[in-house]
Coordinates of C-alpha atoms in Angstrom, one line a residue:
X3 CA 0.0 0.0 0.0
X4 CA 1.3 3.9 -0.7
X5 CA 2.7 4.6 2.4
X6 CA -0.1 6.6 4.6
X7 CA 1.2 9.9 6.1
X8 CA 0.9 8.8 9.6
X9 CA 3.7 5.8 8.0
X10 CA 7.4 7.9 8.7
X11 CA 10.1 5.5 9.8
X12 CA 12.0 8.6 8.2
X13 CA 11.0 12.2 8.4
X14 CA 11.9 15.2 6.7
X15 CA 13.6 17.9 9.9
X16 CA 11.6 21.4 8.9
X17 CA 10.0 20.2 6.0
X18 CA 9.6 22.8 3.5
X19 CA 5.7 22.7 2.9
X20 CA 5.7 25.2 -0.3
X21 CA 8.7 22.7 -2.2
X22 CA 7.1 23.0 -5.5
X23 CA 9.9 21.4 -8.2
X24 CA 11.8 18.6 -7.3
X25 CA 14.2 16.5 -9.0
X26 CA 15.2 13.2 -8.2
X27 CA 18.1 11.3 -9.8
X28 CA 17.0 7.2 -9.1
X29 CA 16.9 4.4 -10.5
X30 CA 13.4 3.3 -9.7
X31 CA 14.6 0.5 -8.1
X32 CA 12.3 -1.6 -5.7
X33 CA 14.3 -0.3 -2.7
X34 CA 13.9 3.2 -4.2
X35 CA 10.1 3.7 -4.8
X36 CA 9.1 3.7 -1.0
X37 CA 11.3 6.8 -1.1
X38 CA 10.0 8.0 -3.9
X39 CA 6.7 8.0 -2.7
X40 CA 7.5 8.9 0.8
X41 CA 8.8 12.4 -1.0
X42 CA 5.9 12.5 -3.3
X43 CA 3.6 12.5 0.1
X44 CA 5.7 14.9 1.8
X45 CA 5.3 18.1 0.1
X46 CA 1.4 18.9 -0.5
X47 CA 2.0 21.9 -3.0
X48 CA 4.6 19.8 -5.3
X49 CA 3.7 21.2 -8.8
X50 CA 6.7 19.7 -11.1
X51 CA 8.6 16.4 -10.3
X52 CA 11.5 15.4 -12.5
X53 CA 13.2 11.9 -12.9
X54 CA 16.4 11.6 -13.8
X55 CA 16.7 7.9 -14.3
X56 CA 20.5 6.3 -13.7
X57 CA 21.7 2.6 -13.8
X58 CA 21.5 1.0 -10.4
X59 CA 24.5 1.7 -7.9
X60 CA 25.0 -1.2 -5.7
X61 CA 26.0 0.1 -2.2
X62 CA 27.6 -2.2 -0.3
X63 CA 27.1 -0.6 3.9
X64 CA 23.7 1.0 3.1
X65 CA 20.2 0.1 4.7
X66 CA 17.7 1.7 3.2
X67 CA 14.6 2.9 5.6
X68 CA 11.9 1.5 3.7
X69 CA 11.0 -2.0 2.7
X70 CA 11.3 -2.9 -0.5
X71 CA 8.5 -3.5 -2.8
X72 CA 7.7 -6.9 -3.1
X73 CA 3.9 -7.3 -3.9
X74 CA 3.5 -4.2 -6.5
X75 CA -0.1 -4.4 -6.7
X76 CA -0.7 -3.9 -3.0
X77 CA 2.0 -1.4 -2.9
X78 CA 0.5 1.3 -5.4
X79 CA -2.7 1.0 -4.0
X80 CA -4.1 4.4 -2.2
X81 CA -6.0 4.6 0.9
X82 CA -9.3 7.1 -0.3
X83 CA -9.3 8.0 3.5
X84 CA -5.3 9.2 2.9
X85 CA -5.1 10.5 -0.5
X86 CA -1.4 12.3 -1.8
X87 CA -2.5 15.7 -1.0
X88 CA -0.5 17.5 -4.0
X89 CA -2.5 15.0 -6.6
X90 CA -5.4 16.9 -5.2
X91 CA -4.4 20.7 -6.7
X92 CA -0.6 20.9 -7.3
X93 CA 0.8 18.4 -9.4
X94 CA 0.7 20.0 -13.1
X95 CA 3.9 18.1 -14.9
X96 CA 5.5 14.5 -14.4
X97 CA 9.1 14.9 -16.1
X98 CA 11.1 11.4 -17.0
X99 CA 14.4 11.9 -18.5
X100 CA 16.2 8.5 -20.0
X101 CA 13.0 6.9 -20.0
X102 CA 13.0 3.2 -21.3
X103 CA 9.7 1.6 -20.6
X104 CA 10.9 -0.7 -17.2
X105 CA 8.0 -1.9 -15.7
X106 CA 9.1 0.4 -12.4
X107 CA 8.3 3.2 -14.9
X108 CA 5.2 2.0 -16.1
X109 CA 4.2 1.3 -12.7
X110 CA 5.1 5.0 -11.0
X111 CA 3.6 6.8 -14.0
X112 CA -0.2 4.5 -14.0
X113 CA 0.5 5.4 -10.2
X114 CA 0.6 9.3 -11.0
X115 CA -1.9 9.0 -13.8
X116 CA -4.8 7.5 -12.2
X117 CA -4.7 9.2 -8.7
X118 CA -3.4 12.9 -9.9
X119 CA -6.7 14.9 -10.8
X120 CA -4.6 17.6 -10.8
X121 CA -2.0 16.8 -13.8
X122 CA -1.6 18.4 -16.7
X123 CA 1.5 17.4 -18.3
X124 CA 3.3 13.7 -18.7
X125 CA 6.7 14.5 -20.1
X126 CA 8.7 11.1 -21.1
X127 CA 12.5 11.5 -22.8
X128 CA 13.4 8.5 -24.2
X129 CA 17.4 7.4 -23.3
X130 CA 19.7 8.2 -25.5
X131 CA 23.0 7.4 -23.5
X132 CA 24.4 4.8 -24.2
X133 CA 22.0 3.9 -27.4
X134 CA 24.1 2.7 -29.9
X135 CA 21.3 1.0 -31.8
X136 CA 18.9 3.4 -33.2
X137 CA 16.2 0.1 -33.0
X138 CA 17.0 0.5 -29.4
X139 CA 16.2 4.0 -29.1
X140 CA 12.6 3.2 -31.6
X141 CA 11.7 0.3 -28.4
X142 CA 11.7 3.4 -26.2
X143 CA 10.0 5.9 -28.2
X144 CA 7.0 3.1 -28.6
X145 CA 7.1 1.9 -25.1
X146 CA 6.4 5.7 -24.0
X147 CA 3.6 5.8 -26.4
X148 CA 2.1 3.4 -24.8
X149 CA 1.5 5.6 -22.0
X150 CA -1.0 7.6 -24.1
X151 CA -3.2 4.6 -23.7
X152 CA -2.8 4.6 -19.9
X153 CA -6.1 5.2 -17.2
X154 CA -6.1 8.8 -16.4
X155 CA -8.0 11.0 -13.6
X156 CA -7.1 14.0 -15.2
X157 CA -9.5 15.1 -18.1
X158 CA -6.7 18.0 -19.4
X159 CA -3.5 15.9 -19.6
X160 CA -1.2 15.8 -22.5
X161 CA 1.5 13.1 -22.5
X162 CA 4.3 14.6 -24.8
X163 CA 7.4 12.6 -25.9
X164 CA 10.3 14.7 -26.6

């Protein structure tokens, strides 16, 4: 289940409540997303997230805080009782740089699209470090058209591939 508010094995010291663009370098990793989210529900007046998505860093003397996600569809599930307060009014534009269609991806952006009534903007960038097969790069272009096709709450979204 998306962690609840009340849920903070972590917390942010003076949490800046007006934070409205962040970026996150991750690699949507199933010991990242808890975080992910956990930042997601921290700042109710988010407007613009960005995701810069980088390989996987194994680090060897780190625990991170939050479990990691084993049963996705529980996981993503939202509590109507504890909704993500900036899906409500704030969140306009979901930014995904080196975007390549993992099903993490695919996962956090049906997350975003079907509980942010609020969104306006789906921005995916398909990867091009690294791509040294152009058919490559085409397998990105189409998996982030496939978004398009995705369940939305939001009746004025564009999703835009640049």
């Amino acid at each position: 289940m998306i962690l609840p508010p009340t849920y903070l094995p972590l917390h942010l010291l003076k949490q800046p409540q007006n934070l409205e663009y962040l970026t996150l370098k991750t690699a949507l990793n199933r010991n990242e997303l808890p975080g992910v989210v956990f930042l997601v529900r921290s700042y109710p007046k988010l407007n613009t997230i960005t995701f810069i998505l980088q390989p996987t860093v194994p680090l060897s003397d780190y625990t991170y805080p939050f479990k990691p996600v084993t049963d996705r569809e529980d996981f993503w599930k939202v509590d109507d009782d504890q909704p993500v307060l900036c899906f409500q009014l704030h969140l306009r534009v979901v930014k995904i740089e080196n975007f390549r269609g993992s099903r993490n991806e695919f996962d956090l952006l049906r997350f975003f699209l079907r509980e942010a009534k609020s969104l306006r903007k789906v921005i995916l960038c398909p990867a091009l470090n690294g791509v040294l097969d152009m058919t490559i790069f085409d397998e990105y272009v189409s998996a982030a058209r496939q978004v398009e096709s995705f369940e939305r709450k939001s009746n004025f979204l564009d999703v835009i591939i640049e």
